[in-house]
Each structure stands twice: as structure tokens, then as C-alpha cells.
Coordinates of C-alpha atoms and ligand atoms in Angstrom, one line a residue:
M553 CA -9.3 19.8 189.5
A554 CA -7.7 22.1 187.0
E555 CA -5.2 24.7 188.2
I556 CA -6.8 28.1 188.8
I557 CA -5.5 30.9 186.6
Q558 CA -5.3 34.2 188.4
A559 CA -5.4 37.7 187.1
V560 CA -2.2 39.5 186.1
R561 CA -0.5 41.2 189.0
G562 CA -1.5 44.8 189.3
M563 CA -4.6 44.4 187.1
N564 CA -7.8 44.4 189.1
D565 CA -11.2 43.0 188.7
I566 CA -13.9 45.4 189.7
L567 CA -16.6 43.3 191.3
P568 CA -20.4 43.8 191.3
E569 CA -20.3 45.2 194.9
E570 CA -17.9 47.9 193.7
T571 CA -19.3 48.8 190.3
P572 CA -22.1 51.0 191.7
I573 CA -19.7 53.6 193.1
W574 CA -17.7 53.5 189.8
Q575 CA -20.9 54.0 187.8
H576 CA -21.8 56.9 190.1
A577 CA -18.4 58.5 189.6
E578 CA -18.5 58.0 185.8
F579 CA -22.0 59.4 185.7
I580 CA -21.1 62.6 187.5
M581 CA -18.0 63.0 185.3
R582 CA -19.9 62.6 182.1
R583 CA -22.6 65.0 183.2
V584 CA -20.2 67.7 184.3
L585 CA -18.2 67.3 181.1
Q586 CA -21.3 67.5 178.9
G587 CA -22.4 70.5 181.0
Y588 CA -19.3 72.3 179.9
G589 CA -19.9 71.4 176.2
Y590 CA -17.2 68.7 175.9
Q591 CA -17.7 65.9 173.4
E592 CA -16.6 62.3 173.9
I593 CA -13.9 60.7 171.8
R594 CA -12.9 57.0 171.9
T595 CA -9.6 55.7 170.7
P596 CA -8.0 52.3 170.6
I597 CA -6.2 50.8 173.6
V598 CA -3.3 49.7 171.4
E599 CA -1.2 52.2 169.4
K600 CA 2.2 52.2 167.7
T601 CA 5.0 52.4 170.2
D602 CA 6.6 55.3 168.3
L603 CA 3.6 57.5 169.2
F604 CA 4.5 57.3 172.9
K605 CA 8.2 57.5 172.4
R606 CA 7.8 60.7 170.4
S607 CA 5.2 62.4 172.7
I608 CA 6.0 61.3 176.3
G609 CA 9.7 61.5 175.7
D610 CA 12.4 58.8 175.4
V611 CA 13.9 59.4 178.8
T612 CA 10.8 59.4 181.0
D613 CA 10.0 56.6 183.4
I614 CA 7.0 55.5 181.3
V615 CA 8.9 55.0 178.1
E616 CA 12.1 53.7 179.7
K617 CA 10.6 51.0 181.9
E618 CA 6.8 51.0 182.2
M619 CA 5.3 50.3 178.8
Y620 CA 3.7 47.1 177.7
S621 CA 5.2 46.9 174.3
F622 CA 5.2 43.9 171.9
L623 CA 5.7 42.9 168.3
D624 CA 2.5 41.8 166.8
R625 CA 2.2 39.1 164.2
N626 CA 3.3 41.5 161.4
Q627 CA 6.3 42.4 163.4
E628 CA 4.9 45.9 164.1
N629 CA 6.0 47.4 167.4
L630 CA 2.9 48.2 169.4
S631 CA 2.1 49.3 173.0
L632 CA -0.8 49.2 175.3
R633 CA -1.5 52.9 175.9
P634 CA 0.2 54.2 179.1
E635 CA -1.7 57.5 178.8
G636 CA -4.3 59.1 176.7
T637 CA -3.2 62.6 175.5
A638 CA -0.9 61.3 172.8
C639 CA -3.7 59.0 171.5
C640 CA -6.2 61.8 171.5
V641 CA -3.8 64.1 169.6
R642 CA -3.0 61.3 167.1
A643 CA -6.7 60.8 166.4
G644 CA -7.3 64.5 166.2
I645 CA -4.5 65.0 163.6
E646 CA -5.5 61.9 161.7
H647 CA -9.2 63.0 161.3
G648 CA -8.5 66.7 160.8
L649 CA -10.2 67.7 164.0
L650 CA -7.5 70.1 165.2
Y651 CA -6.4 72.3 162.3
N652 CA -7.9 75.8 162.7
Q653 CA -10.6 74.5 165.0
I654 CA -11.5 74.6 168.6
Q655 CA -12.2 71.2 170.2
R656 CA -13.3 70.4 173.7
L657 CA -13.0 66.6 174.1
W658 CA -13.3 64.0 176.9
Y659 CA -12.7 60.3 177.2
I660 CA -12.5 57.6 179.9
G661 CA -10.8 54.2 179.8
P662 CA -8.0 51.9 180.9
Y663 CA -4.3 52.6 180.8
F664 CA -1.3 50.3 181.3
R665 CA 2.0 50.9 183.1
H666 CA 4.4 48.3 184.4
E667 CA 4.9 49.9 187.8
R668 CA 5.2 48.4 191.3
P669 CA 1.6 47.7 192.4
Q670 CA 0.5 49.2 195.6
K671 CA -2.5 51.0 197.0
G672 CA -3.5 53.6 194.4
R673 CA -0.9 52.4 191.9
Y674 CA -1.8 49.6 189.5
R675 CA -0.6 48.1 186.2
Q676 CA -4.0 48.6 184.6
F677 CA -5.8 51.7 185.9
Y678 CA -8.6 54.0 184.6
Q679 CA -8.5 57.7 183.9
C680 CA -11.2 60.2 182.9
S681 CA -9.7 63.0 180.8
A682 CA -10.5 66.3 179.1
E683 CA -8.5 68.0 176.4
V684 CA -9.0 71.3 174.7
F685 CA -7.4 72.2 171.4
G686 CA -7.0 75.6 169.6
L687 CA -7.1 77.9 172.6
P688 CA -3.9 79.5 173.9
G689 CA -5.4 80.5 177.3
P690 CA -5.3 81.6 180.1
D691 CA -9.1 81.8 179.9
I692 CA -9.5 78.2 179.0
D693 CA -6.9 77.2 181.5
A694 CA -9.1 78.7 184.2
E695 CA -12.2 77.2 182.8
L696 CA -10.7 73.7 182.5
I697 CA -9.4 73.9 186.1
M698 CA -12.9 75.0 187.2
L699 CA -14.3 72.0 185.4
S700 CA -11.9 69.7 187.3
A701 CA -12.9 71.4 190.5
T702 CA -16.6 70.9 189.7
I703 CA -16.1 67.2 189.2
L704 CA -14.3 66.8 192.5
E705 CA -17.0 68.9 194.2
K706 CA -19.8 66.9 192.8
L707 CA -18.1 63.7 193.9
G708 CA -18.1 65.0 197.5
L709 CA -14.3 65.4 197.6
K710 CA -13.8 69.1 197.8
S711 CA -12.8 69.3 201.4
L712 CA -10.2 66.5 200.9
V713 CA -8.2 68.0 198.0
T714 CA -6.1 71.0 197.3
L715 CA -5.1 72.5 194.0
Q716 CA -1.4 73.0 193.2
L717 CA -0.3 75.2 190.4
N718 CA 2.9 76.0 188.6
S719 CA 4.1 77.2 185.3
L720 CA 6.8 75.5 183.3
G721 CA 7.1 78.4 180.8
T722 CA 7.8 77.8 177.1
A723 CA 10.3 75.2 175.9
E724 CA 12.9 78.0 175.3
S725 CA 12.7 79.5 178.8
R726 CA 12.8 76.0 180.2
S727 CA 16.0 75.1 178.4
E728 CA 17.7 78.3 179.8
Y729 CA 16.5 77.3 183.3
R730 CA 17.6 73.7 182.8
K731 CA 21.2 74.8 182.5
R732 CA 21.0 76.6 185.8
L733 CA 19.4 73.7 187.5
V734 CA 22.0 71.2 186.2
H735 CA 24.7 73.5 187.4
Y736 CA 23.2 73.7 190.9
L737 CA 22.6 69.9 191.0
N738 CA 26.1 69.2 189.8
E739 CA 27.5 71.3 192.6
N740 CA 25.5 69.3 195.1
K741 CA 26.0 66.0 193.4
D742 CA 27.1 64.2 196.6
Q743 CA 23.6 64.6 198.0
L744 CA 21.7 63.1 195.1
D745 CA 20.3 59.6 195.2
E746 CA 20.6 57.1 192.4
D747 CA 17.4 58.0 190.7
S748 CA 18.2 61.7 190.7
L749 CA 21.7 61.1 189.4
R750 CA 20.2 59.2 186.5
R751 CA 17.8 62.1 185.9
L752 CA 20.4 64.8 186.3
H753 CA 21.6 64.3 182.7
K754 CA 18.6 62.8 181.1
N755 CA 15.7 64.8 182.6
P756 CA 16.9 67.2 185.3
L757 CA 13.6 68.8 186.0
R758 CA 12.3 65.5 187.2
V759 CA 14.7 65.7 190.1
L760 CA 12.4 68.4 191.5
D761 CA 9.7 65.9 191.5
S762 CA 11.6 63.4 193.7
K763 CA 9.6 61.9 196.6
N764 CA 12.8 61.2 198.6
P765 CA 12.6 63.1 201.9
D766 CA 16.5 63.3 202.0
L767 CA 16.4 65.6 199.0
K768 CA 13.7 67.9 200.3
E769 CA 16.2 70.5 201.6
L770 CA 18.3 70.4 198.4
I771 CA 15.2 70.8 196.2
A772 CA 13.8 73.6 198.4
H773 CA 17.0 75.7 197.7
A774 CA 17.2 74.9 194.0
P775 CA 16.8 77.7 191.5
K776 CA 13.1 78.1 190.7
L777 CA 11.8 77.8 187.2
I778 CA 9.1 80.4 188.1
E779 CA 11.8 83.0 188.6
H780 CA 13.1 82.4 185.1
L781 CA 9.9 82.5 183.2
D782 CA 9.7 84.4 180.0
A783 CA 7.5 87.5 180.0
E784 CA 4.6 85.9 178.1
S785 CA 4.5 82.9 180.3
L786 CA 4.6 85.0 183.4
M787 CA 1.7 87.2 182.2
H788 CA -0.3 84.0 181.3
F789 CA 0.3 82.6 184.7
E790 CA -0.6 85.8 186.6
T791 CA -3.8 86.2 184.6
L792 CA -4.7 82.6 185.3
Q793 CA -4.3 83.1 189.0
Q794 CA -6.5 86.2 188.8
Y795 CA -9.2 84.3 187.0
L796 CA -9.1 81.5 189.6
T797 CA -9.2 83.9 192.5
H798 CA -12.1 85.6 191.0
A799 CA -13.9 82.2 190.6
G800 CA -13.3 81.4 194.2
I801 CA -11.0 78.5 193.4
A802 CA -8.3 78.3 196.0
F803 CA -4.8 77.2 194.9
E804 CA -1.3 76.8 196.2
L805 CA 1.7 77.7 194.2
N806 CA 4.2 74.8 194.0
P807 CA 7.4 75.7 192.2
C808 CA 8.5 72.1 192.4
L809 CA 5.5 70.8 190.5
V810 CA 6.8 69.4 187.2
R811 CA 4.8 66.7 185.5
G812 CA 6.2 63.3 184.6
L813 CA 5.8 63.7 180.9
D814 CA 8.0 65.9 178.7
Y815 CA 5.4 67.6 176.6
Y816 CA 4.0 70.1 179.1
T817 CA 4.4 73.9 178.7
K818 CA 3.2 76.8 180.8
T819 CA 0.4 75.9 183.1
V820 CA 0.6 72.7 185.1
F821 CA -1.7 71.7 188.0
E822 CA -2.5 68.8 190.3
W823 CA -5.3 68.1 192.7
V824 CA -3.7 66.3 195.7
T825 CA -4.9 64.8 198.9
D826 CA -3.1 63.7 202.1
K827 CA -5.5 60.9 202.6
L828 CA -4.0 58.3 200.2
G829 CA -0.4 58.1 201.4
A830 CA 2.2 58.3 198.7
Q831 CA -0.3 58.1 195.9
G832 CA -1.7 61.5 196.7
T833 CA -2.2 62.9 193.2
L834 CA -5.8 62.5 192.2
C835 CA -5.9 64.6 189.1
A836 CA -3.1 66.0 187.0
G837 CA -3.1 68.3 184.0
G838 CA -1.4 71.0 182.1
R839 CA -0.8 72.9 178.9
Y840 CA 1.1 71.2 176.0
D841 CA 1.4 73.7 173.2
S842 CA 4.0 71.9 171.2
L843 CA 2.7 68.4 171.3
V844 CA 0.4 68.6 168.2
E845 CA 3.3 69.9 166.1
Q846 CA 5.7 67.3 167.6
L847 CA 3.3 64.6 166.4
G848 CA 3.1 66.0 162.8
G849 CA 0.2 68.4 163.0
K850 CA 0.1 72.2 162.5
P851 CA 1.1 74.1 165.7
T852 CA -2.0 74.0 168.0
P853 CA -2.2 75.2 171.5
A854 CA -3.7 72.6 173.9
I855 CA -4.4 71.9 177.5
G856 CA -5.9 68.9 179.4
F857 CA -6.1 66.9 182.5
S858 CA -6.7 63.3 183.7
V859 CA -8.4 62.1 186.8
G860 CA -7.2 58.8 188.2
M861 CA -10.4 56.8 188.7
E862 CA -9.0 54.3 191.3
R863 CA -7.6 57.0 193.6
T864 CA -10.9 59.0 193.2
I865 CA -12.9 55.9 194.2
L866 CA -10.6 55.2 197.2
L867 CA -11.0 58.7 198.3
M868 CA -14.8 58.7 197.8
Q869 CA -14.9 55.5 200.0
Q870 CA -13.1 57.4 202.8
S871 CA -15.1 60.6 202.4
P872 CA -17.7 61.4 205.0
R873 CA -19.9 62.4 202.1
N874 CA -19.5 59.0 200.5
P875 CA -22.7 58.6 198.4
K876 CA -24.7 55.5 199.3
V877 CA -25.3 54.4 195.7
E878 CA -28.5 52.5 195.4
S879 CA -28.3 49.7 192.9
G880 CA -30.3 46.7 194.1
V881 CA -33.6 45.5 192.6
H882 CA -36.8 47.2 193.6
A883 CA -39.0 44.1 193.1
Y884 CA -38.6 40.3 192.8
F885 CA -41.2 38.4 190.7
I886 CA -42.2 34.9 191.9
M887 CA -44.8 32.3 190.9
D888 CA -46.6 29.6 192.8
D889 CA -46.2 27.1 190.0
P890 CA -43.7 26.7 187.1
S891 CA -46.6 26.6 184.7
A892 CA -47.0 30.3 185.4
F893 CA -43.5 31.2 184.2
P894 CA -44.4 32.2 180.6
A895 CA -47.1 34.6 181.9
A896 CA -44.7 35.9 184.6
M897 CA -42.0 36.6 182.0
K898 CA -44.5 38.5 179.9
I899 CA -45.9 40.5 182.8
A900 CA -42.5 41.3 184.2
N901 CA -41.5 42.8 180.8
Y902 CA -44.8 44.8 180.7
L903 CA -44.0 46.3 184.1
R904 CA -40.4 47.2 183.1
S905 CA -41.7 48.9 180.0
K906 CA -44.4 50.8 181.9
V907 CA -42.3 51.9 184.9
P908 CA -39.1 53.8 183.8
G909 CA -36.2 52.9 186.0
L910 CA -37.8 49.9 187.5
R911 CA -35.3 47.2 188.5
L912 CA -37.3 44.0 188.5
M913 CA -35.8 40.5 188.9
L914 CA -37.8 37.5 187.6
H915 CA -37.3 34.3 189.6
C916 CA -35.8 31.5 187.6
G917 CA -34.8 28.0 188.7
G918 CA -38.1 26.7 190.1
G919 CA -38.7 25.8 193.8
N920 CA -41.7 26.2 196.0
L921 CA -43.2 29.6 197.1
K922 CA -41.4 29.6 200.4
S923 CA -38.0 29.2 198.9
Q924 CA -38.8 31.8 196.3
F925 CA -39.9 34.3 199.0
K926 CA -36.5 33.6 200.7
K927 CA -34.7 34.5 197.4
A928 CA -36.9 37.6 197.1
D929 CA -35.9 38.6 200.6
K930 CA -32.2 38.0 199.9
S931 CA -32.3 40.0 196.8
G932 CA -32.9 43.1 198.9
A933 CA -36.0 44.0 197.0
Q934 CA -38.7 46.1 198.7
Y935 CA -41.5 44.1 197.0
A936 CA -42.3 40.6 196.0
I937 CA -44.7 40.4 193.0
I938 CA -46.6 37.1 193.0
I939 CA -48.7 35.3 190.4
G940 CA -50.5 32.1 190.8
E941 CA -53.6 30.3 189.7
H942 CA -55.9 32.8 191.3
E943 CA -54.1 35.8 189.8
L944 CA -54.0 34.2 186.4
K945 CA -57.7 33.6 186.5
T946 CA -58.6 37.1 187.6
R947 CA -55.8 38.7 185.4
S948 CA -54.5 40.3 188.6
I949 CA -51.2 40.3 190.5
S950 CA -50.3 40.2 194.2
L951 CA -47.9 42.5 195.8
K952 CA -46.2 42.0 199.1
N953 CA -44.1 44.6 200.8
L954 CA -41.1 42.6 202.1
R955 CA -39.8 45.4 204.4
E956 CA -43.0 46.7 206.1
N957 CA -45.6 44.7 207.8
L958 CA -48.5 45.5 205.5
P959 CA -51.3 43.2 204.1
Q960 CA -50.6 41.7 200.7
Q961 CA -52.5 43.6 197.9
N962 CA -54.2 42.3 194.9
L963 CA -54.0 44.6 191.9
Y964 CA -54.6 44.7 188.1
Q965 CA -51.5 44.8 186.0
D966 CA -52.0 48.5 185.0
E967 CA -52.8 49.4 188.6
L968 CA -49.6 47.7 189.8
A969 CA -47.6 49.6 187.1
E970 CA -49.0 52.9 188.3
Y971 CA -48.4 52.0 192.0
L972 CA -44.7 51.1 191.2
K973 CA -44.2 54.2 189.1
L974 CA -45.3 56.3 192.1
K975 CA -43.1 54.4 194.5
I976 CA -40.0 54.5 192.2
T977 CA -40.3 58.2 191.5
K978 CA -40.5 58.6 195.3
K979 CA -37.5 56.2 195.5
I980 CA -39.8 53.7 197.2
Ligands
LIG667 P1 2.3 59.6 189.8 O1 3.2 60.7 190.1 O2 1.4 59.2 191.0 O3 3.0 58.4 189.3 P2 1.8 60.4 187.2 O4 2.4 61.7 187.1 O5 2.5 59.2 186.6 O6 1.4 60.1 188.7 P3 -0.2 61.0 185.2 O7 0.5 60.2 184.1 O8 -0.2 62.4 185.1 O9 0.3 60.4 186.6 O10 -1.7 60.4 185.3 C1 -2.8 61.2 185.8 C2 -3.4 60.5 187.0 O11 -3.7 59.1 186.8 C3 -2.6 60.5 188.3 O12 -2.7 61.7 189.0 C4 -3.2 59.3 189.0 O13 -4.4 59.7 189.7 C5 -3.5 58.4 187.9 N1 -2.5 57.3 187.8 C6 -1.3 57.4 187.1 N2 -0.6 56.3 187.2 C7 -1.4 55.4 187.9 C8 -1.3 54.0 188.3 N3 -0.2 53.3 188.0 N4 -2.3 53.5 189.0 C9 -3.4 54.2 189.3 N5 -3.6 55.5 189.0 C10 -2.6 56.1 188.3
LIG668 MG1 3.8 57.8 187.5

């Protein structure tokens, strides 16, 4: 036997038994996003490596060690996208969607990072994202956060997540603060771990984001960015908090919340849970007012967020409100003789066209009636639809309820269609 080739480590198959909950989550997200007037954009999975170097930042974990980069056959340096914002901005600039316009966009798809695989952290993972261009906030910041809250609420996760909020200020106020932070960290250098020492010079704000419990105390006493905000950022942040309070959206201020990517300014937020261990961030977002310019466009304010799909699904599966998504077939169509197959195929399609939403499986592969009834039962269908010699002669169809002890019925095709329509709208 040939050797079996397995999937790449950290890249998951999503099997048929799992896809219903994925479809449900995606459906809810789409519906909420459309309800807020967002339009879908789809961009390629592969981009030029420079796009990510320039946007995410050279000294971030992603660019330093997590990207899947390769030279293609033309020796062009390309990467599988590790995140979506840079791609969306690239497309927006390229197609003239951003200049002097307001855009509310969303997209969903796979991303790739060479991280250590563990529960809630994979090398291919999915995100659903929203981005808004052309609005400086804080009104849109509040509305975008409300949108993310609505998604989580509609997925039944509201009681399991909390919203954390911070402001990173403008790039200028941050560079002033950065000096103070480096000074503080340098004075306490002996307490830093290897990762933080590396970040100290390259990206000191990321030290605040360290998950190492030994650094907790040190980080707690570090100077706070929020205490060194410029007046405009402070006003922005306070107004946002008022809007959220008014909307009844609870939040916690977390002065140590800095996002992993370099491009964020002002508002940053995360929806976190304590139910998924170390991978507790479900959704992360923030404002990135300088990114469009950094990527060659005209200065354009922008804000967005991404929901991690795998973590969302894991949490949904743990939630007491886990929706039981119904996806099996309603009916299974069998025939007493293979000669009836062409007629069965035709009638099955007639029923599908007459009964919106009907999930009807046609038996293929032959076998006697008994074995076909067994397959019908195994399919989980509520009904078996049967045609045989008698039915063909009388242009009728038989219907057997597989789950309730009721007599088999004999109906005309249009009667059966009406009957199923009624049952399907009543969810059988
Ligand atoms: P983390 O701190 O968990 O590494 P991050 O800051 O790298 O997250 P973002 O780049 O902001 O994450 O991505 C947004 C969301 O996408 C995360 O909150 C998370 O839900 C999800 N996500 C990020 N990386 C992964 C991954 N490797 N596997 C699964 N989901 C991920
Ligand atoms: Mg990460």
C-alpha cells in the first residue's frame, strides 16, 4: 500500500460533522455585517512580502519568524497572508476605493502564521474582519465595537466574553512614551526574560503584552501610555467611552493592551474569554490612522477588527447556548426496483424545486427495499419517499414517516410537495 500523506502540521481539515457550526457562525457574521451596511471585499491569499514588512513592521513576531514566504518561479518574493488589514488597504488604494471616500468593508478567509500549534493557535486559521476607512471617530469606533458585540451576542457568547479597551495615542505621543518605558525597563533589566530583552530595543511596547507571569509585577508598575496621551487622543478616548456606556456596552480599561502589530493608533480593543486557556483573545481590533499613507495612499483614517473563527467555534461548542445546528436531510428517496431510478431522479428534482429549503437525498447504488430503508434510517431523515411499480402506474408517491409510528401515505406528486412544504416551514 502507498504511504499515507498527512496534512501539514497546524493546518486543520474541517470535517462534515463540524461544518454546520462553522456555517452557522459565518451566516450570523454575514447577516450582522450586512445589517450595519458593510460590503464584502475578497482579496488574494498570496501577496508581495514587502506589503507585510511595510505594514505589520519589520520587528514584529509575525514578520520576524512567522511568515510563509517563498520565491515564486519568477523569483518574486511572495507570502501567504498572515493577516488581512494590509491586504484590504492594498486593494483599497489600488482600486481607488479609499481616497476621499467612506468605506465600510468586511471579509472572511484563511491566514497563515508559522506559530507553535496548540489549542486555539494554528498555522492556518480563519478570521472574519471588518474595516472602515475615511472616518476619524470616535463615533465609528463606538459603532464598530457595537457591531463586534452584536456578532458575539448573536453567537450566544455574550456572557463568556469581556471587552478590554485602551488607547495607544498618536504615533508622536507614543514615541515620547516609548522613551520613558525604555528607561524604566532598562532600570529593571535584570528582571526581564529573554523575549522581553529582545523586544526592549526593537519593540518595547510589546513587553507590556508579555504573558510571562514573572513579569506581571514589573509591567503593573511600568509607566502607563494612557497617562501620556496627547490631548486629542485623550478626548477621542473619553468620548468613545461615553458612547459605549450610553449604548450599554460594558468594558474594562486595560492600560497594558498593546496590539501585536505596529500600525495601530488611538483606540485598541479586544474581546477576551477565560474559557480558552492561554488563547483567550477572540476578537482584536483598533484604529490605524497612518497605515494607508504608509502603504502609499493619501492619509486616511481607518479602524477595524478581526474575529478568530477557530476560537469562536471552540467557545461556541463550550457555551451553554451552543446552537444545535440542523443540517441533515429531511427526506430520503428510495425505489423498489432499479428500473424506477430515472423517474425517481426526475421526481426528486421536482420536489426540490417545489419545496424551498428541502434537503432530499436520492438513493443511489441499488439494493433491495429493505437495505434502502436501512440507509434512509441511517441518513437521519424524517421521511422515506418511495416509488415502485404501483406508484409509477398511478403517478403517485408513498411517504413513510421514519420517526413516528404512522401509516404509510400515498399521495400525488403535487400533494406531496405541498405536504413537505408545510412540514419544512414548521421545521418538520
Ligand atoms: P495572539 O495574541 O493570540 O497571538 P494576535 O495578536 O497575534 O493574537 P491578531 O493578529 O490580532 O492576533 O488576530 C486577530 C484574532 O485572530 C486573534 O484574536 C485570534 O482570535 C485569531 N488568531 C490570531 N492568530 C491565530 C492563530 N495562529 N490561530 C488561530 N487563531 C488566531
Ligand atoms: Mg499572535
